């Protein structure tokens, strides 16, 4: 069911700008052409009864409850499927219509349980509401005869269905289906189903999974997941679209069943991936009843995925640590202390380390899971409070090449489009991304556009779902070898240049001529032809040429890329190559085209925007820029350094060298997420004061000396910035379990360090950001309240924000083509390590899994497994489910094998959501040449059958057991 505050207009809004005037119940109404009569009436405050209609879905016209009378037309047309027409006169309330509607409703109720008082939908049930609206006062038919309500029915001697009371003998009811509680988050009760098809249509139109169907015909019709499967066993991805669409209690959230209807609703923003979905947190006091996707959400338009919709149990999980703790050594039990003692201790230790080892001996790491305001304060604390630029963020290990590559070519370190731009796209090129798993709500929007006829090119070593999914098939799947992105992009560019596919007019008007001339000559070299590169990429030349022609001449073409592009030794080079392709074909600067990085975490874009890199202030302005630096000095009241600080890998090296001693980490788990785990943990062990601010005792916190309780997104105010540069509000729906929001903790630390911060609300921090950041100049909490969300840049020139960038000119003026020489990675296969390991994500889990592992999502994915092609498995005697050792030059770990045709021979794949899997034990310290982004996607390995865990896994388990015991032994204050 919809949110308790949503108004349902029955059918979707018409996009037409032309208005049509009609009369409904004697009232003159003007609405856009193409609007349904039902919606026109609803917008005028006239409610027409309905059951099968909802404004989230296309009109269906099956329930026959929304019939109206139209002057000059015969019969009683359905208002949901009837478009308005100029001069049309509609009557929604007549005696005949009332009679028809009561008759229709009587039929529905005659085959529906009358348990309204105990039903979870009581008080928010459309069937219940419509029965009252049409004035239904009696049901003449009862349950005599066939029904879907009872498990048994009376039987005659011939065992046929009989009229109730003729015999006391019972037989199984062939139409009855038991309740399906297999899904951990919602229940399916077929006895309450009115077969309106809203759930089926939502699965098709909104989600695009096609997991539900109407099975059988006539009275036997029923909703079925797959083919008579339980929901848990079907293709259902638990996005919740069916639950939201259901007008009865047939599909109900289990949390709603347990807690009853909510009493108020708060709009906030999801804290999972970079789509940035808007949700209504439906509450009872400070208790969450359910999360409902916001129909007015600009990024998600009322859709959701299993994580944002349901996987919020981590926020109240018993593993939450809500009191500060300190210890002298990581072998000591924790000591629970007051906030005052904890903050004073951190300040004392950091001051001691700086006095002993110099002011550069400490630093901070910001979080892509925290708000813009919190991230801004951490980098301000480091620069102004610590007196150095040793601040970095997790974007270092994911999208830092995006910033470098796009800044170099088009002048701005962010994507060019809004998500809705894809509605105007003719050709979708997805490279190094898996939208249906990592960005599922946008993945659904992409699939919808592909079903409408857009063409698809996928460049990925693995057969992701988009390659072939219901009613979607890629025109080209370029199944390249890991590590050859730049070679592939150069081959595409070669085809475009040598076959005369360049948009010469666009290039002449919008790009630097000298740079373009150099690039044209560069990519036209024979060595970059698809034929010459075929041996390198492993992709047939004719496929590469076909994909290049389609991209260049198929209409509006948009590129979407992810970590499969950036997490390479040539990540920055590949991003430049993508920008080169867009500029060369004129596919930038309008709707339907562009360069679109799909950000992995909820605020990766924001953490970068807020100045989290050691060389940049907010809006990607270098610390050496005197004018910029002086503006911050004036605002912050202290001198600032003009030299960049340490990146995360530099911090590790300095720690091992003995010069870097203290680290403040807000909301990141570098011990699990960063590559070459043993190198990372060695560096952490070498430090003297590690301060972790988080929800749980994560992998990094096991090496910490101070633990400060963090706050979940439900416990604070602020903003997130999603992958489309959309700044959206995060609103507090409950008090912080640890007592403070994260920004308040950072402020306390700054004050203890001797640097004054005196904010009273997160909005004041955003006001300061706006004063110091040109792209955020027009953004405030007040504007976000008014508009819902805003895409930066938002300033005097663009007071409502900027959905599409680089429209008339690039941010840097003229676009600059960059030369993208292909340099093979140094991580090569050989006889000892003959396979290439690449990594990625899965739908049900998120990043390091700290949140999703503490929810029922583990029912779908409870361990990381190694996907391996049948040929490679057979060569090694590996069968599905076997334990296999994966050995690289960096280390060894053990996972269970999953034999999969998704893989190509010679390539294996795993996820990294479970710390005990040790996925990053085997990744190397190779990194991008420009940004130090790790090369997670290319690791040479060998795979063999084994019968026991690796040495590292045994050490990890022992260390974890020890740390958990030390936590259990924590000494509480007297």
CSV table of C-alpha atoms in Angstrom, one decimal, residues 817-973:
chain,number,residue,atom,x,y,z
A,817,UNK,CA,40.8,15.7,-25.9
A,818,UNK,CA,43.4,13.8,-24.0
A,819,UNK,CA,45.8,11.2,-25.4
A,820,UNK,CA,45.1,7.8,-23.9
A,821,UNK,CA,48.0,5.6,-24.6
A,822,UNK,CA,47.2,2.0,-23.6
A,823,UNK,CA,49.8,0.7,-21.1
A,824,UNK,CA,49.2,-3.0,-20.1
A,825,UNK,CA,48.9,-3.5,-16.4
A,826,UNK,CA,52.0,-4.9,-14.6
A,827,UNK,CA,49.7,-7.5,-13.0
A,828,UNK,CA,50.1,-10.3,-15.6
A,829,UNK,CA,49.1,-14.0,-15.7
A,830,UNK,CA,51.7,-16.7,-15.8
A,831,UNK,CA,52.0,-20.4,-15.2
A,832,UNK,CA,51.9,-19.9,-11.4
A,833,UNK,CA,48.9,-17.4,-11.6
A,834,UNK,CA,47.1,-18.2,-14.8
A,835,UNK,CA,43.7,-16.7,-14.0
A,836,UNK,CA,42.5,-13.1,-13.6
A,837,UNK,CA,40.4,-12.3,-10.6
A,838,UNK,CA,38.0,-9.3,-10.8
A,839,UNK,CA,35.5,-8.1,-8.1
A,840,UNK,CA,32.1,-6.5,-7.9
A,841,UNK,CA,28.9,-6.2,-5.9
A,842,UNK,CA,25.6,-8.1,-5.5
A,843,UNK,CA,22.1,-6.7,-5.2
A,844,UNK,CA,21.3,-7.8,-1.6
A,845,UNK,CA,24.6,-6.7,0.0
A,846,UNK,CA,26.2,-3.3,0.3
A,847,UNK,CA,29.9,-2.4,0.2
A,848,UNK,CA,31.7,-4.0,3.2
A,849,UNK,CA,28.4,-5.4,4.4
A,850,UNK,CA,28.5,-3.8,7.9
A,851,UNK,CA,24.9,-2.7,7.4
A,852,UNK,CA,23.3,-5.4,5.2
A,853,UNK,CA,25.0,-8.3,7.0
A,854,UNK,CA,23.0,-7.3,10.0
A,855,UNK,CA,19.6,-7.7,8.2
A,856,UNK,CA,17.6,-10.5,6.7
A,857,UNK,CA,19.3,-9.8,3.4
A,858,UNK,CA,21.7,-12.6,4.3
A,859,UNK,CA,18.9,-15.0,3.3
A,860,UNK,CA,19.9,-14.2,-0.3
A,861,UNK,CA,23.7,-13.9,0.0
A,862,UNK,CA,25.3,-15.1,3.2
A,863,UNK,CA,28.9,-15.5,1.9
A,864,UNK,CA,31.2,-14.3,-0.8
A,865,UNK,CA,31.7,-17.0,-3.5
A,866,UNK,CA,34.1,-17.4,-6.4
A,867,UNK,CA,32.4,-17.5,-9.8
A,868,UNK,CA,34.4,-19.6,-12.2
A,869,UNK,CA,33.7,-20.7,-15.8
A,870,UNK,CA,32.9,-24.5,-16.2
A,871,UNK,CA,36.0,-25.0,-18.4
A,872,UNK,CA,38.3,-23.6,-15.7
A,873,UNK,CA,36.5,-25.5,-13.0
A,874,UNK,CA,36.7,-28.8,-14.9
A,875,UNK,CA,40.5,-28.3,-15.5
A,876,UNK,CA,40.9,-28.1,-11.8
A,877,UNK,CA,38.5,-30.8,-10.8
A,878,UNK,CA,36.3,-28.2,-9.1
A,879,UNK,CA,32.6,-28.8,-8.6
A,880,UNK,CA,29.9,-26.3,-7.6
A,881,UNK,CA,30.1,-25.7,-3.9
A,882,UNK,CA,33.7,-26.9,-3.5
A,883,UNK,CA,36.1,-25.0,-1.3
A,884,UNK,CA,38.8,-23.5,-3.4
A,885,UNK,CA,42.0,-21.7,-2.5
A,886,UNK,CA,42.7,-18.5,-4.4
A,887,UNK,CA,46.3,-17.6,-4.4
A,888,UNK,CA,47.8,-14.3,-5.7
A,889,UNK,CA,51.2,-12.6,-5.4
A,890,UNK,CA,49.8,-10.8,-2.3
A,891,UNK,CA,48.2,-13.6,-0.4
A,892,UNK,CA,45.7,-16.5,-0.3
A,893,UNK,CA,42.2,-17.0,0.8
A,894,UNK,CA,39.5,-19.7,0.5
A,895,UNK,CA,36.0,-19.4,-0.9
A,896,UNK,CA,33.3,-21.7,-2.1
A,897,UNK,CA,33.1,-22.1,-5.9
A,898,UNK,CA,30.1,-21.1,-7.9
A,899,UNK,CA,30.4,-22.5,-11.4
A,900,UNK,CA,28.8,-20.0,-13.8
A,901,UNK,CA,28.5,-19.4,-17.5
A,902,UNK,CA,28.5,-15.7,-16.7
A,903,UNK,CA,32.3,-15.8,-16.7
A,904,UNK,CA,34.6,-16.1,-19.6
A,905,UNK,CA,37.4,-18.8,-19.5
A,906,UNK,CA,40.4,-17.4,-17.7
A,907,UNK,CA,38.5,-14.9,-15.5
A,908,UNK,CA,37.1,-15.5,-12.0
A,909,UNK,CA,35.0,-13.2,-9.9
A,910,UNK,CA,34.0,-12.6,-6.4
A,911,UNK,CA,32.2,-10.0,-4.1
A,912,UNK,CA,33.7,-8.4,-1.0
A,913,UNK,CA,30.8,-8.0,1.4
A,914,UNK,CA,32.1,-10.4,4.2
A,915,UNK,CA,35.3,-9.6,6.0
A,916,UNK,CA,36.2,-13.3,6.6
A,917,UNK,CA,36.3,-13.9,2.9
A,918,UNK,CA,39.5,-12.0,2.6
A,919,UNK,CA,38.8,-10.8,-0.9
A,920,UNK,CA,41.3,-7.9,-0.3
A,921,UNK,CA,43.9,-10.2,1.1
A,922,UNK,CA,44.7,-11.3,-2.5
A,923,UNK,CA,44.3,-7.9,-4.3
A,924,UNK,CA,47.6,-6.2,-4.9
A,925,UNK,CA,48.9,-2.7,-4.2
A,926,UNK,CA,48.8,-1.7,-8.0
A,927,UNK,CA,47.0,1.5,-8.4
A,928,UNK,CA,45.9,4.2,-10.9
A,929,UNK,CA,48.8,6.2,-12.1
A,930,UNK,CA,47.1,9.6,-11.4
A,931,UNK,CA,45.1,9.1,-8.2
A,932,UNK,CA,46.3,5.9,-6.5
A,933,UNK,CA,42.9,4.3,-6.9
A,934,UNK,CA,43.6,0.6,-6.3
A,935,UNK,CA,43.5,-1.9,-9.2
A,936,UNK,CA,40.9,-4.1,-7.6
A,937,UNK,CA,39.7,-5.4,-11.0
A,938,UNK,CA,42.9,-7.2,-12.1
A,939,UNK,CA,44.6,-9.7,-9.9
A,940,UNK,CA,46.5,-12.7,-11.3
A,941,UNK,CA,45.5,-15.8,-9.3
A,942,UNK,CA,45.5,-19.6,-9.2
A,943,UNK,CA,42.5,-21.6,-8.0
A,944,UNK,CA,42.8,-25.0,-6.5
A,945,UNK,CA,40.5,-27.3,-4.5
A,946,UNK,CA,41.2,-27.2,-0.8
A,947,UNK,CA,39.7,-28.6,2.4
A,948,UNK,CA,40.5,-26.0,5.0
A,949,UNK,CA,40.7,-22.2,5.4
A,950,UNK,CA,43.8,-20.2,4.5
A,951,UNK,CA,46.4,-19.3,7.1
A,952,UNK,CA,45.1,-15.7,6.9
A,953,UNK,CA,41.6,-16.8,7.5
A,954,UNK,CA,42.6,-18.8,10.6
A,955,UNK,CA,44.6,-15.8,11.9
A,956,UNK,CA,41.6,-13.5,11.1
A,957,UNK,CA,39.1,-15.7,13.0
A,958,UNK,CA,41.4,-15.9,16.0
A,959,UNK,CA,42.0,-12.2,16.0
A,960,UNK,CA,38.3,-11.4,15.7
A,961,UNK,CA,37.4,-13.8,18.5
A,962,UNK,CA,39.9,-12.1,20.7
A,963,UNK,CA,38.6,-8.6,19.8
A,964,UNK,CA,35.0,-9.6,20.4
A,965,UNK,CA,36.0,-11.1,23.8
A,966,UNK,CA,37.8,-7.8,24.7
A,967,UNK,CA,34.6,-5.9,23.7
A,968,UNK,CA,32.6,-8.3,25.9
A,969,UNK,CA,35.0,-7.7,28.8
A,970,UNK,CA,34.7,-3.9,28.4
A,971,UNK,CA,34.9,-2.2,31.8
A,972,UNK,CA,31.9,0.0,32.6
A,973,UNK,CA,32.4,3.1,34.7
